[in-house]
XYZ file of C-alpha atoms in Angstrom:
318
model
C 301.675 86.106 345.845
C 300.955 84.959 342.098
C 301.157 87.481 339.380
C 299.707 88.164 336.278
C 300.614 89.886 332.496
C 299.214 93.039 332.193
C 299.436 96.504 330.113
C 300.364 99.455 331.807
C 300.250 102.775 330.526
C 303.804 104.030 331.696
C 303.452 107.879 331.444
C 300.236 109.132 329.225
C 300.987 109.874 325.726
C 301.159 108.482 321.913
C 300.350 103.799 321.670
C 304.196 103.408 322.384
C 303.646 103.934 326.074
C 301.688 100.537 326.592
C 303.982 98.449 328.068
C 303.618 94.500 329.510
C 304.716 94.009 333.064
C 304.354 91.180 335.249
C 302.055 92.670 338.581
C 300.655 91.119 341.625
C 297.105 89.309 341.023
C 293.748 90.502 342.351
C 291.971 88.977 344.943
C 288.042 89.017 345.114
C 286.745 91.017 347.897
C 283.593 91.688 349.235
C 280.864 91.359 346.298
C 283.424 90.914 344.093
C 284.376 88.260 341.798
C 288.121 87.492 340.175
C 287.838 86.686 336.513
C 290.209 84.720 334.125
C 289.943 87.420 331.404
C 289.796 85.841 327.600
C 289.618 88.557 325.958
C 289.088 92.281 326.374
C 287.727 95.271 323.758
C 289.386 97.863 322.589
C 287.629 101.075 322.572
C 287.988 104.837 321.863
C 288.109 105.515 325.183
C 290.814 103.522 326.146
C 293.145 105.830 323.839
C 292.016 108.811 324.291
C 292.470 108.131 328.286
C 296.038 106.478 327.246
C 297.198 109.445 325.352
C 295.979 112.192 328.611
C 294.817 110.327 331.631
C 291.165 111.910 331.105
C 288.601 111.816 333.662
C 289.834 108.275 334.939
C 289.760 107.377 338.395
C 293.327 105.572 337.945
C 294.818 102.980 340.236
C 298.348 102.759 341.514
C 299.701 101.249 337.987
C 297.451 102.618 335.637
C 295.929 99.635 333.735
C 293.580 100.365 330.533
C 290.437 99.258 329.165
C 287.042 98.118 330.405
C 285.404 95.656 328.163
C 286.093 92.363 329.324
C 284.937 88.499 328.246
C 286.016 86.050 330.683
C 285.614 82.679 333.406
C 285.047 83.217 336.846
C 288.279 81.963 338.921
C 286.750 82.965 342.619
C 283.976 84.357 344.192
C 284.069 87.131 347.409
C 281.845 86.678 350.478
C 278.224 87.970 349.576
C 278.415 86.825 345.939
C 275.720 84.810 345.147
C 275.099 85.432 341.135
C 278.362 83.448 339.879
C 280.656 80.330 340.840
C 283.647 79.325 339.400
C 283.744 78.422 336.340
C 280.873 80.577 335.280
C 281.646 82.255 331.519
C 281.004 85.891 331.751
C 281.598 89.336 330.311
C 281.318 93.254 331.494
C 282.058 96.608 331.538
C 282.925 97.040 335.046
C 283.982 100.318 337.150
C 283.513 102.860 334.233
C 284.611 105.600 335.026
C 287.107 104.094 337.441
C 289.372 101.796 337.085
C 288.770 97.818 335.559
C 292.241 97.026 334.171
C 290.931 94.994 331.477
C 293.965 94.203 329.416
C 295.522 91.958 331.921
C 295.523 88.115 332.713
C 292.633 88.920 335.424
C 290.138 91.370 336.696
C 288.159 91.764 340.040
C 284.985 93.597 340.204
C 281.776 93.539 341.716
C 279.459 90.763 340.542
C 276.522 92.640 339.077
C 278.855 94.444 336.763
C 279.236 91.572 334.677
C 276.427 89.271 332.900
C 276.681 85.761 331.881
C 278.592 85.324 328.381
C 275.806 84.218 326.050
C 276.494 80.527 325.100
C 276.362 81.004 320.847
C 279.279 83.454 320.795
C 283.308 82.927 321.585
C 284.562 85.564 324.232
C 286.271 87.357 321.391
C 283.308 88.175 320.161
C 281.348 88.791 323.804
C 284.411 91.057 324.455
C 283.640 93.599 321.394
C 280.226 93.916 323.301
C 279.726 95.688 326.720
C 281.019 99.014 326.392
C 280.051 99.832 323.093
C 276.707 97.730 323.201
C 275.656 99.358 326.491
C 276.628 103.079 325.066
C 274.365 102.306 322.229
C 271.431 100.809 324.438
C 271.930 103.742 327.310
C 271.681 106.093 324.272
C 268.542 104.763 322.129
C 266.486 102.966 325.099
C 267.149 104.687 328.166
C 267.827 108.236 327.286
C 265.977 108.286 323.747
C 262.807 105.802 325.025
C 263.098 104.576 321.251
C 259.599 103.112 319.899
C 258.715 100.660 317.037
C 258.208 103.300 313.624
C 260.291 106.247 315.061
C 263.046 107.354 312.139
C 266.488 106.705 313.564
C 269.804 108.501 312.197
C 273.234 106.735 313.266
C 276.265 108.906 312.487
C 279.161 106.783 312.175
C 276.884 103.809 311.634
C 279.928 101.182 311.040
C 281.728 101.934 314.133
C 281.965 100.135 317.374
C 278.877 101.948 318.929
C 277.172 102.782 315.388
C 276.802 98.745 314.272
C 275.405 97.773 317.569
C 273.365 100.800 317.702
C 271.781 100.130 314.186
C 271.509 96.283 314.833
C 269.197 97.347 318.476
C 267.059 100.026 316.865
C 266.423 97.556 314.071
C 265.483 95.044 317.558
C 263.297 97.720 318.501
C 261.415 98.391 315.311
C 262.701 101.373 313.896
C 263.589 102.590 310.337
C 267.419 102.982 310.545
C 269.155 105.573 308.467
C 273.212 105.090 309.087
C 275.872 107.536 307.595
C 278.971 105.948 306.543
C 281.665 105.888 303.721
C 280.586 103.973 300.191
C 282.778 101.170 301.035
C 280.882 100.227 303.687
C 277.763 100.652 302.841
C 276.536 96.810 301.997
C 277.856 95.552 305.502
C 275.145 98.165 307.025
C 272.281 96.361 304.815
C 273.657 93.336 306.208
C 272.767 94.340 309.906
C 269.730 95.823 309.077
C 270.088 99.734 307.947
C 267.133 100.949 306.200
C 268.973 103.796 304.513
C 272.462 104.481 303.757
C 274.394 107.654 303.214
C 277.618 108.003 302.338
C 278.532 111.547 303.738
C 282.051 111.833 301.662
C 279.499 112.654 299.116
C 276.332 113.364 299.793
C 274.936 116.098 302.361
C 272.608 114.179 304.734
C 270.898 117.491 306.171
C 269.938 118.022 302.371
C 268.329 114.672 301.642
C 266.792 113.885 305.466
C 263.613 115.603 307.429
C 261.211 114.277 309.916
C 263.688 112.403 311.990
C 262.548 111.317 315.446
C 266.343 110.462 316.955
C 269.589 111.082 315.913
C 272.611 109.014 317.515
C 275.568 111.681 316.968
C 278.844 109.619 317.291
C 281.069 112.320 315.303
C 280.848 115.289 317.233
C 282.033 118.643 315.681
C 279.269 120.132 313.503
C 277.608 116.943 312.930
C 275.519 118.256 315.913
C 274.098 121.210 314.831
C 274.572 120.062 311.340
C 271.920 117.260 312.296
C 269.384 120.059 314.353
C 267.239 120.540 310.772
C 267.075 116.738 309.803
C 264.637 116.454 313.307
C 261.513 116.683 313.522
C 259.822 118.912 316.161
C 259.933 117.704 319.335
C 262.804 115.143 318.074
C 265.749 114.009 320.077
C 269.786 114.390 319.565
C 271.919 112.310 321.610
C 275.233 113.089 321.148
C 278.119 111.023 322.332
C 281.070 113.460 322.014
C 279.705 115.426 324.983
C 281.254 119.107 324.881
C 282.508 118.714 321.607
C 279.541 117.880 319.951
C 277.087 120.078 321.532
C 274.666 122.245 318.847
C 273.863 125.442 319.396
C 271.063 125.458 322.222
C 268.936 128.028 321.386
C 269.021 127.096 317.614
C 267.457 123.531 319.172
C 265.078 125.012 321.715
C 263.731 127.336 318.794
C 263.302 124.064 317.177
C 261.481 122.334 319.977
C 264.456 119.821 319.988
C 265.554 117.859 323.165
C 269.415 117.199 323.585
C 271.362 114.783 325.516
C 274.656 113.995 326.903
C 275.114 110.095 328.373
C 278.402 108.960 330.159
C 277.912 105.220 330.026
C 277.682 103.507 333.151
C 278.302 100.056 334.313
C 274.754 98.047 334.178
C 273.688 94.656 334.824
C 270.378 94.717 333.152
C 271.332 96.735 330.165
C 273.912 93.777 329.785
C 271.248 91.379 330.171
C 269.250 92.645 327.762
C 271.822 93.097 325.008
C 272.717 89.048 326.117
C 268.956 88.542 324.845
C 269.624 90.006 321.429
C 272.836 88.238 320.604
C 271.357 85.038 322.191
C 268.422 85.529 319.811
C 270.076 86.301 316.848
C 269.445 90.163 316.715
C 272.546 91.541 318.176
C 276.257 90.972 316.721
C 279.953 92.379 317.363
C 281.359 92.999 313.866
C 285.403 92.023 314.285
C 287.524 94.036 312.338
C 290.606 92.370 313.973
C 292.123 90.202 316.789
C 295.213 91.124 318.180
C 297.356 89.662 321.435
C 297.425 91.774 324.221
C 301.089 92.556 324.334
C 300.181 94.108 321.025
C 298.238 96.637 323.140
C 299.873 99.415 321.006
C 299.239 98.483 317.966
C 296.228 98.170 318.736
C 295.197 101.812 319.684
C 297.670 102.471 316.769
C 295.167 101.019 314.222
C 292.397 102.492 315.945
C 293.172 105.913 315.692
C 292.844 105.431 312.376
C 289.367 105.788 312.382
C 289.154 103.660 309.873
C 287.684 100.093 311.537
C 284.734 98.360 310.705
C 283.058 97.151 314.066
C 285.593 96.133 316.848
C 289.099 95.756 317.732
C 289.786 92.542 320.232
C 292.739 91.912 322.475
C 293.055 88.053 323.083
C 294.254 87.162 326.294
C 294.086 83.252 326.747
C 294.563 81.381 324.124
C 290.873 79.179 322.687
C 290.114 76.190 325.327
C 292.251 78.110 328.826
């Protein structure tokens, strides 16, 4: 049977755990299609599940990450969508399995979209997780309008730059938090309003909000309860750790959610639009090979990135 590279998480615990073996490669099944992976995202998610095993459905050997940017190899029987050959990219099986940093991936067809044809995969590959858990969070939970006031926590993030760049899309006035130093790059996207919360209390300085896009979690939730306006919205992202307090936001008249992104074809589709159109990018704060897998969830436990980390799998042209 031929085999493949891939990163396995050998017990769960600190970056050092990712290791590269040599397993046997996927076949397509039933809906499903096999795809040459190029590149794959690197998210919080992958290692926070690396470092406990989380709420993952894991397979046999336990294979991280779910944002993936790659060619179709084969097709299964009932797969009509793709052919070989096709470029694509996904978030598939979230919250199960999708083995993303490896050589190859199988997963149903509608889980992935096709790779819009003005970016590199490196680039499509910062996209599908974080894009969709932005566009889950504003459109479909949020219904965000053109002239609603939108607050980003963490606005220079993974999920906060995509999130500011598709509210802008949508019409809003974006207000993002961030640190000084990254404070022009936020103009650059499209941010309204800046606020660099190191030094400046944004509960003091903001009122009348109409959704705020919590990506912190601690206090930021009910820290952010007075900046909405009645009948305002608070998604938070955190889940549990994030919550506010309820009755403080039901005295308030203020509605609070809790999405688990899921894999979708037309959210995919619709963030394909944006980027094809100019509206929608993937800020790269660096590339890294994925046998550097570790130091990769190394750096990004730093907090500290701008935009996206990117594991490259096949080298430019494969």
């Amino acid at each position: 049977m031929p085999t493949m590279l891939a990163v396995t998480a050998r017990e769960w615990g600190a970056p050092e755990v990712l290791t590269p073996i040599e397993i046997e490669r996927p076949e397509p099944g039933l809906t499903e299609i096999l795809v040459r992976v190029h590149a794959a995202g690197v998210n919080p998610v992958d290692w926070k599940t690396r470092a406990s095993g989380a709420f993952i459905a894991w397979g046999e050997v336990p294979i991280v990450g779910w944002d993936v940017s790659g060619t179709v190899e084969a097709v299964g029987p009932g797969v009509t969508l793709f052919e070989p050959g096709d470029e694509v990219f996904g978030m598939p099986a979230f919250p199960r399995q999708a083995g993303a940093y490896a050589e190859f991936v199988v997963a149903p067809s509608r889980q992935f979209t096709r790779k819009p044809g003005n970016i590199s995969h490196i680039e499509a590959a910062a996209l599908p997780l974080a894009g969709l858990t932005a566009w889950q969070a504003l459109i479909d939970t949020a219904d965000l309008r053109a002239g609603q006031r939108v607050l980003v926590h963490a606005a220079a993030g993974g999920v906060g730059h995509l999130a500011v760049q598709i509210a802008k899309a949508r019409g809003a006035y974006v207000i993002g938090t961030a640190r000084a130093d990254k404070h022009e790059f936020l103009r650059e996207i499209g941010a309204d309003e800046v606020i660099d919360y190191t030094a400046v209390d944004f509960g003091a300085v903001l009122r009348d909000v109409d959704i705020v896009l919590d990506n912190v979690g601690g206090d930021y939730g009910d820290r952010s309860l007075p900046v909405l306006r009645r009948g305002g919205h608070l998604v938070t992202l955190p889940g549990a750790d994030g919550m506010p307090d309820a009755a403080e936001a039901d005295a308030r008249g203020i509605r609070i959610s809790w999405p688990i992104v899921e894999p979708d074809s037309a959210g995919l589709a619709a963030i394909a639009e944006l980027v094809a159109a100019g509206k929608l990018r993937a800020e790269i704060d660096r590339v890294l090979p994925l046998t550097d897998a570790a130091k990769a969830h190394a750096y990004g436990e730093t907090g500290r990135t701008r935009g996206k980390i990117v594991l490259q799998v096949a080298e430019p042209g494969a």
